[in-house]
Coordinates of C-alpha atoms in Angstrom, one line a residue:
M1 CA -10.1 1.8 -1.4
K2 CA -11.1 5.4 -0.8
Q3 CA -12.4 6.3 2.6
Q4 CA -15.7 8.1 3.0
L5 CA -14.3 11.5 3.8
K6 CA -17.3 13.7 3.2
A7 CA -16.7 15.7 6.4
V8 CA -13.0 16.0 5.7
C9 CA -12.4 16.6 2.0
R10 CA -15.8 16.2 0.5
H11 CA -15.3 15.7 -0.7
A12 CA 20.2 0.7 1.3
G13 CA 18.9 4.1 2.9
I14 CA 16.2 6.1 1.5
G15 CA 18.5 9.1 0.8
A16 CA 20.7 7.0 -1.5
L17 CA 17.6 5.6 -3.2
L18 CA 16.1 9.0 -3.8
I19 CA 19.4 10.2 -5.4
A20 CA 19.7 7.1 -7.5
A21 CA 16.0 7.4 -8.5
S22 CA 16.8 10.3 -10.7
A23 CA 18.5 8.0 -13.2
T24 CA 16.6 6.0 -15.8
V25 CA 16.2 2.3 -15.8
S26 CA 19.5 0.7 -16.8
C27 CA 20.0 -0.8 -20.2
G28 CA 20.3 -4.2 -18.6
G29 CA 16.8 -3.8 -17.1
E30 CA 15.4 -2.9 -20.5
K31 CA 17.1 -6.0 -22.0
K32 CA 15.6 -8.3 -19.4
A33 CA 12.2 -6.8 -19.8
S34 CA 12.3 -7.4 -23.6
E35 CA 13.4 -11.0 -22.9
A36 CA 10.1 -11.4 -21.0
D37 CA 8.2 -10.9 -24.2
G38 CA 6.5 -14.1 -25.3
K39 CA 6.7 -15.6 -21.8
G40 CA 3.3 -14.5 -20.4
F41 CA 4.4 -11.2 -19.0
V42 CA 2.5 -8.0 -19.7
T43 CA 4.6 -5.3 -21.3
V44 CA 3.9 -1.7 -22.5
K45 CA 4.5 -0.4 -26.0
D46 CA 3.1 2.7 -27.7
G47 CA 0.6 3.5 -25.0
K48 CA -0.9 0.0 -24.9
F49 CA -0.5 -3.2 -22.9
F50 CA 0.8 -6.3 -24.7
L51 CA 0.5 -9.9 -23.6
N52 CA 3.0 -11.8 -25.7
D53 CA 2.4 -10.3 -29.2
S54 CA -1.3 -9.3 -28.7
V55 CA -2.8 -6.1 -27.3
Y56 CA -4.0 -6.7 -23.8
T57 CA -7.1 -5.0 -22.4
F58 CA -9.1 -6.1 -19.4
V59 CA -12.1 -5.8 -17.2
G60 CA -11.1 -7.1 -13.8
T61 CA -11.9 -6.6 -10.1
N62 CA -10.4 -5.8 -6.7
F63 CA -9.8 -8.9 -4.5
W64 CA -7.8 -7.5 -1.7
Y65 CA -8.3 -10.4 0.7
G66 CA -7.0 -13.2 -1.7
A67 CA -3.8 -13.8 0.3
I68 CA -5.7 -14.2 3.6
L69 CA -8.1 -16.7 2.0
G70 CA -5.2 -18.6 0.6
S71 CA -3.6 -19.1 4.0
E72 CA -4.2 -22.1 6.3
G73 CA -4.3 -20.1 9.4
R74 CA -7.0 -17.9 11.0
G75 CA -9.2 -16.4 8.2
G76 CA -7.9 -18.8 5.6
D77 CA -10.3 -20.8 3.4
R78 CA -8.6 -22.3 0.4
Q79 CA -11.7 -24.1 -0.7
R80 CA -13.5 -20.7 -1.0
L81 CA -10.5 -19.1 -2.7
V82 CA -10.4 -21.8 -5.4
A83 CA -14.1 -21.5 -5.9
E84 CA -13.9 -17.7 -6.2
L85 CA -11.1 -17.9 -8.7
D86 CA -13.1 -20.3 -10.8
S87 CA -16.1 -18.0 -10.7
L88 CA -14.0 -15.0 -11.6
H89 CA -12.3 -16.8 -14.4
A90 CA -15.7 -18.0 -15.8
L91 CA -16.9 -14.4 -15.8
G92 CA -13.8 -13.3 -17.7
L93 CA -12.5 -11.3 -14.7
D94 CA -8.9 -12.5 -15.1
N95 CA -7.1 -9.4 -13.8
L96 CA -7.2 -9.1 -10.0
R97 CA -5.9 -6.3 -7.8
V98 CA -4.8 -7.8 -4.5
L99 CA -3.1 -6.7 -1.3
A100 CA 0.2 -8.5 -0.4
G101 CA -0.8 -8.2 3.3
G102 CA -1.5 -6.0 6.2
D103 CA 0.9 -4.5 8.7
G104 CA 1.1 -4.3 12.5
D105 CA -1.2 -5.1 15.3
V106 CA -4.5 -7.0 15.2
S107 CA -7.7 -6.4 17.1
L108 CA -7.7 -2.7 16.1
P109 CA -11.0 -1.1 15.1
S110 CA -11.5 -1.1 11.3
H111 CA -8.2 -2.9 10.6
I112 CA -8.1 -6.1 8.6
E113 CA -6.6 -9.2 10.2
P114 CA -4.6 -11.4 10.3
T115 CA -1.7 -9.2 9.2
L116 CA 1.3 -10.2 7.2
Q117 CA 4.1 -7.9 8.5
T118 CA 3.9 -8.0 12.3
A119 CA 7.1 -6.0 12.9
P120 CA 9.6 -4.4 10.5
G121 CA 10.8 -7.3 8.3
V122 CA 9.0 -9.9 10.5
Y123 CA 6.4 -11.9 8.7
N124 CA 3.4 -14.1 9.5
D125 CA 4.4 -17.1 7.5
T126 CA 0.8 -18.4 7.1
I127 CA -0.1 -15.2 5.2
L128 CA 3.1 -15.5 3.1
A129 CA 2.0 -19.0 2.3
G130 CA -1.4 -17.6 1.4
L131 CA 0.1 -15.1 -1.0
D132 CA 2.2 -17.9 -2.6
F133 CA -0.9 -20.1 -2.9
L134 CA -3.0 -17.3 -4.4
I135 CA -0.3 -16.6 -7.1
S136 CA 0.2 -20.3 -7.8
E137 CA -3.6 -20.8 -8.4
M138 CA -3.8 -17.7 -10.6
E139 CA -0.9 -19.1 -12.7
K140 CA -3.0 -22.3 -13.3
R141 CA -5.8 -20.1 -14.7
D142 CA -3.7 -17.7 -16.7
M143 CA -4.9 -14.8 -14.5
K144 CA -3.0 -11.6 -13.8
A145 CA -2.4 -9.9 -10.4
V146 CA -1.7 -6.3 -9.6
V147 CA -0.1 -6.6 -6.1
Y148 CA 0.0 -3.5 -3.9
L149 CA 2.6 -3.3 -1.2
N150 CA 1.6 -0.5 1.1
N151 CA -1.5 1.6 1.9
A152 CA -2.1 5.3 2.7
W153 CA -5.3 4.3 4.7
E154 CA -5.6 2.7 8.1
W155 CA -7.4 -0.5 7.2
S156 CA -4.2 -2.5 6.4
G157 CA -1.7 -0.6 8.6
G158 CA 0.4 1.1 5.9
Y159 CA 1.5 4.7 6.4
G160 CA 0.4 4.9 10.0
Q161 CA 2.1 1.7 11.0
Y162 CA 5.4 2.6 9.4
L163 CA 5.3 5.9 11.2
E164 CA 4.8 4.1 14.5
W165 CA 7.7 1.8 13.8
A166 CA 9.8 4.8 12.9
G167 CA 9.1 6.3 16.3
E168 CA 6.7 9.0 15.3
G169 CA 4.1 8.2 18.0
K170 CA 0.8 6.5 18.0
C171 CA -1.3 6.7 14.9
P172 CA -4.9 8.1 15.5
L173 CA -7.7 5.6 14.7
P174 CA -10.2 7.3 12.3
S175 CA -13.0 5.3 13.9
E176 CA -12.2 6.8 17.3
D177 CA -10.3 10.0 16.6
G178 CA -11.7 11.1 13.2
Y179 CA -10.1 11.3 9.8
P180 CA -8.8 14.9 10.2
A181 CA -6.5 13.7 13.0
Y182 CA -5.5 10.6 11.1
M183 CA -4.7 12.5 7.9
E184 CA -2.6 15.1 9.8
F185 CA -0.6 12.3 11.4
V186 CA 0.1 10.3 8.2
S187 CA 1.1 13.5 6.4
K188 CA 4.4 12.9 8.1
F189 CA 5.0 9.7 6.1
P190 CA 6.5 11.3 3.0
K191 CA 8.8 13.4 5.3
S192 CA 10.0 10.5 7.5
E193 CA 13.2 9.0 6.1
K194 CA 12.9 6.0 8.5
A195 CA 9.3 5.2 7.7
K196 CA 10.1 5.3 4.0
E197 CA 13.2 3.1 4.5
L198 CA 11.0 0.5 6.2
A199 CA 8.4 0.6 3.5
I200 CA 11.0 0.1 0.7
A201 CA 12.6 -2.7 2.6
H202 CA 9.2 -4.5 2.8
A203 CA 8.7 -4.0 -1.0
R204 CA 12.1 -5.6 -1.6
N205 CA 11.3 -8.5 0.7
I206 CA 8.0 -9.3 -1.1
V207 CA 9.2 -8.7 -4.7
G208 CA 12.3 -10.8 -4.1
R209 CA 10.7 -13.9 -2.6
T210 CA 10.3 -17.4 -4.1
N211 CA 7.0 -19.1 -4.3
R212 CA 7.0 -22.2 -2.1
Y213 CA 4.4 -24.0 -4.3
T214 CA 5.8 -23.3 -7.7
G215 CA 9.4 -23.2 -6.8
K216 CA 9.8 -20.1 -8.9
P217 CA 10.9 -16.6 -7.8
Y218 CA 8.1 -14.1 -8.0
T219 CA 10.1 -12.3 -10.7
E220 CA 9.4 -15.3 -13.0
S221 CA 5.7 -15.6 -12.3
P222 CA 3.5 -14.9 -15.4
A223 CA 0.6 -14.4 -12.9
I224 CA 2.0 -11.1 -11.8
M225 CA 1.2 -8.1 -14.1
S226 CA 2.4 -5.3 -11.9
W227 CA 3.9 -4.5 -8.5
Q228 CA 2.2 -1.4 -7.0
V229 CA 3.8 1.1 -4.7
A230 CA 0.7 1.5 -2.5
N231 CA -3.0 1.6 -2.4
E232 CA -4.0 5.3 -2.9
P233 CA -0.7 6.8 -2.0
R234 CA -1.0 10.5 -0.9
C235 CA 1.2 13.2 0.5
F236 CA -1.7 14.6 2.6
S237 CA 0.0 18.0 2.7
E238 CA 1.1 20.8 0.4
D239 CA 4.6 21.0 1.7
G240 CA 5.3 17.3 1.3
K241 CA 4.7 17.0 -2.4
E242 CA 8.2 16.7 -3.6
Q243 CA 9.3 14.3 -0.9
F244 CA 6.2 12.2 -1.8
A245 CA 7.1 12.1 -5.5
Q246 CA 10.7 11.2 -4.7
W247 CA 9.5 8.3 -2.6
I248 CA 7.2 7.0 -5.3
Q249 CA 10.2 7.0 -7.7
A250 CA 12.6 5.5 -5.2
T251 CA 10.2 2.6 -4.5
A252 CA 9.6 2.0 -8.1
K253 CA 13.3 2.0 -8.8
A254 CA 13.9 -0.4 -5.9
I255 CA 11.3 -2.8 -7.3
K256 CA 12.8 -2.6 -10.8
E257 CA 16.3 -3.4 -9.5
I258 CA 15.0 -6.7 -8.3
D259 CA 12.3 -7.5 -10.9
P260 CA 12.7 -6.0 -14.4
N261 CA 10.3 -8.5 -15.8
H262 CA 7.1 -7.0 -14.3
L263 CA 5.5 -3.7 -14.6
V264 CA 5.4 -1.1 -11.8
S265 CA 2.5 1.2 -11.0
T266 CA 1.7 3.8 -8.4
G267 CA -1.8 2.9 -7.1
S268 CA -2.9 6.6 -7.3
E269 CA -6.5 7.8 -7.2
G270 CA -5.6 10.5 -9.7
K271 CA -5.8 14.3 -9.1
H272 CA -8.1 13.5 -6.1
G273 CA -5.2 11.7 -4.4
C274 CA -2.6 14.4 -5.2
E275 CA -4.0 17.3 -3.3
Q276 CA -6.1 18.2 -6.4
D277 CA -2.9 18.8 -8.2
I278 CA -2.9 17.3 -11.7
E279 CA 0.7 18.3 -12.2
L280 CA 1.7 16.2 -9.2
W281 CA -0.2 13.2 -10.6
K282 CA 1.5 13.7 -14.0
Q283 CA 4.9 13.9 -12.3
I284 CA 4.6 10.6 -10.4
H285 CA 3.6 8.9 -13.6
S286 CA 6.4 10.5 -15.7
Y287 CA 9.2 8.5 -14.1
P288 CA 10.8 5.8 -16.4
E289 CA 10.4 3.3 -13.5
V290 CA 6.6 3.7 -13.6
D291 CA 5.1 1.9 -16.5
Y292 CA 1.5 3.0 -16.6
A293 CA -0.9 5.4 -15.0
N294 CA -3.8 4.8 -12.5
I295 CA -6.9 6.6 -11.5
H296 CA -9.8 5.7 -9.1
M297 CA -13.5 6.7 -9.2
W298 CA -15.8 7.0 -6.2
P299 CA -19.0 9.0 -6.9
Y300 CA -20.5 8.5 -3.5
N301 CA -17.4 9.0 -1.4
W302 CA -16.6 12.1 -3.5
G303 CA -20.0 13.6 -3.0
W304 CA -21.3 13.3 -6.5
V305 CA -24.3 11.3 -5.3
T306 CA -26.0 10.9 -1.9
P307 CA -27.8 7.9 -0.3
E308 CA -31.1 9.6 -1.3
T309 CA -30.1 10.4 -4.9
L310 CA -28.2 7.3 -6.1
S311 CA -30.4 7.0 -9.2
D312 CA -31.4 10.7 -9.6
S313 CA -27.8 11.8 -9.6
L314 CA -26.5 9.1 -11.8
P315 CA -26.4 11.3 -15.0
A316 CA -24.4 13.9 -13.1
A317 CA -22.1 11.2 -11.8
K318 CA -21.5 9.9 -15.3
R319 CA -20.7 13.5 -16.5
N320 CA -18.2 14.0 -13.7
T321 CA -16.7 10.6 -14.4
S322 CA -16.2 11.3 -18.0
A323 CA -14.6 14.7 -17.2
Y324 CA -12.3 13.1 -14.6
I325 CA -11.1 10.4 -17.0
Q326 CA -10.6 12.9 -19.8
E327 CA -8.5 15.3 -17.6
H328 CA -6.1 12.5 -16.8
L329 CA -6.0 11.2 -20.4
D330 CA -5.0 14.7 -21.5
A331 CA -2.4 14.9 -18.7
I332 CA -0.7 11.7 -19.7
A333 CA -1.0 12.2 -23.5
G334 CA 2.2 11.8 -25.3
S335 CA 3.8 9.7 -22.5
G336 CA 3.4 6.4 -24.3
K337 CA 1.9 5.0 -21.1
P338 CA -1.5 3.3 -20.8
I339 CA -4.1 4.4 -18.2
V340 CA -6.1 2.0 -16.0
I341 CA -9.2 2.8 -13.9
E342 CA -8.2 0.3 -11.2
E343 CA -10.9 1.2 -8.7
F344 CA -14.4 2.3 -9.0
G345 CA -17.4 1.6 -6.9
F346 CA -21.1 2.5 -6.4
P347 CA -23.4 1.7 -3.5
R348 CA -26.3 -0.6 -3.5
D349 CA -29.8 0.9 -3.8
G350 CA -30.9 2.2 -0.4
M351 CA -27.4 1.6 1.0
A352 CA -28.2 -2.1 1.6
I353 CA -25.5 -4.6 2.2
E354 CA -27.1 -8.0 1.4
S355 CA -26.4 -10.1 -1.6
G356 CA -29.3 -9.9 -4.1
S357 CA -30.5 -6.5 -2.8
G358 CA -31.2 -3.8 -5.4
V359 CA -28.4 -2.6 -7.6
T360 CA -30.2 -0.6 -10.3
A361 CA -28.1 2.6 -10.0
R362 CA -24.9 0.6 -9.6
D363 CA -25.6 -1.5 -12.8
G364 CA -26.1 1.8 -14.7
Y365 CA -22.8 3.2 -13.4
Y366 CA -20.9 -0.1 -14.0
D367 CA -22.2 -0.3 -17.6
Y368 CA -21.1 3.3 -18.2
V369 CA -17.6 3.0 -16.8
M370 CA -16.8 -0.3 -18.3
G371 CA -17.7 1.2 -21.6
F372 CA -14.5 3.2 -21.5
V373 CA -12.3 0.2 -21.9
G374 CA -11.1 0.2 -25.5
D375 CA -13.1 3.4 -26.1
G376 CA -11.7 5.5 -29.0
E377 CA -8.4 3.8 -29.7
G378 CA -8.0 1.9 -26.5
K379 CA -7.1 5.0 -24.4
V380 CA -8.4 3.3 -21.3
A381 CA -6.5 0.0 -21.3
G382 CA -8.1 -1.7 -18.3
I383 CA -10.5 -1.4 -15.5
N384 CA -11.0 -3.1 -12.0
F385 CA -14.3 -2.6 -10.1
W386 CA -14.3 -2.6 -6.3
G387 CA -14.8 -5.2 -5.3
W388 CA -15.5 -8.9 -5.5
G389 CA -17.5 -10.3 -2.6
G390 CA -18.4 -13.6 -4.2
V391 CA -20.1 -16.1 -1.9
A392 CA -19.6 -14.0 1.3
K393 CA -22.5 -13.3 3.6
P394 CA -22.0 -10.1 5.6
A395 CA -22.9 -10.9 9.3
H396 CA -22.5 -7.3 10.4
R397 CA -22.5 -3.9 8.7
T398 CA -19.1 -3.3 10.4
W399 CA -16.6 -6.2 9.9
Q400 CA -15.8 -8.2 13.0
P401 CA -13.2 -11.0 13.4
G402 CA -14.7 -14.2 12.2
D403 CA -17.0 -12.6 9.6
D404 CA -16.7 -13.5 5.9
Y405 CA -14.3 -11.2 3.9
T406 CA -16.2 -9.2 1.4
G407 CA -15.0 -6.7 -1.2
D408 CA -15.3 -4.0 1.4
P409 CA -12.4 -3.7 3.8
A410 CA -13.0 -3.4 7.6
Q411 CA -13.7 0.3 7.8
E412 CA -16.4 0.2 5.2
D413 CA -20.0 -1.0 5.3
Q414 CA -19.7 -4.7 4.6
G415 CA -21.4 -5.5 1.2
L416 CA -22.2 -1.9 0.3
N417 CA -19.7 -1.8 -2.6
S418 CA -19.3 -5.5 -3.1
V419 CA -20.4 -7.6 -6.0
F420 CA -21.7 -11.0 -4.8
S421 CA -22.3 -14.2 -6.7
G422 CA -26.0 -13.6 -6.2
D423 CA -26.0 -10.1 -7.9
S424 CA -27.3 -11.5 -11.2
T425 CA -28.0 -8.2 -13.0
T426 CA -24.5 -6.9 -12.2
L427 CA -23.0 -10.2 -13.3
G428 CA -24.9 -9.7 -16.6
V429 CA -23.3 -6.2 -17.0
I430 CA -19.9 -7.7 -16.4
R431 CA -20.4 -10.5 -18.9
K432 CA -21.4 -8.0 -21.5
H433 CA -18.1 -6.2 -21.2
T434 CA -15.7 -9.1 -20.6
G435 CA -17.3 -10.7 -23.7
K436 CA -16.4 -7.8 -26.0

């Protein structure tokens, strides 16, 4: 999820992998991918997704905390997870974007916990079990997961934690040191060979594991639609663009070497996450190892609306949204790759956080953005709103250990961008579009 950066931006070794990444996917990989047709795997052909022999489009959601709920340790609640999956399935929200797990220390301000990777290659087995359980339960319901493996932002560790493990010093905490200091520090990630090696090793470990509940390798799970390089990967600098792009391709290639059955995606916000460089966004989606394109949409975080003008500025937000989508459709035209709006959010009326509080402006924005799925000739192939809060009841505006997990990660106002089971009008908008 995008951070609220109004004051900041208002709005094998890695070397060998980077060299190898210039090659296309092997013929063997292409053969295996084609063998996946008809077995419940999502594939790409002629700019569209296919599930078995049918065109696949979707309206889904972000559900980052699914693996934590699926665990039997601290933070786990399998009864809630099963109930949430049933509710999502009943709404037709069968495509869920989830986090494999967080990295590093716990008890840090604005960080989620428990974490999955506690040291390089060292894992909290309860969270691994939670991820296994989540995937197994999604298989039972014919649901699809987009699993992201890293994060440019602090709330799950990601870039900053890998840099610490690589010996680059202590990562600033945005909640204490501010986002400018954080962004300057993590701009070192694309330039750090060691940090990138550790991140790729983690991707290999997760993609290559076997699910303890199904007994099947993840590579054979029909519940996985796509492995994703990171949540909102950025280079955070002008001089790191090429190294950033090479890392995206190297990670995608490493994933494809292990798992040619599933799609690979970047997790990019679009031009906004590429230093406002549409050509960089186009480049990272041009690689043969990257199967489709991603963009995100955050009208409030990007300054298109303010707390006082959520409704009054809605028409302008819609115009900006349409222009942003079209710019990226134009950039990817002719590539044969679908595009997914895999994150978008809009605050509750009055910046409230409680389930059942007003969502008039949000409902208008949701209805507008969801209308792009299948628009024209299916140019927008799928969409995931941010995010599902379900039955959670925010205890504090800032998340604290022991609070319910909502759709908003720890650094965000809890409930502000979440869709709860009690948000009846928003659920009505969702049913309208999943029922198409």
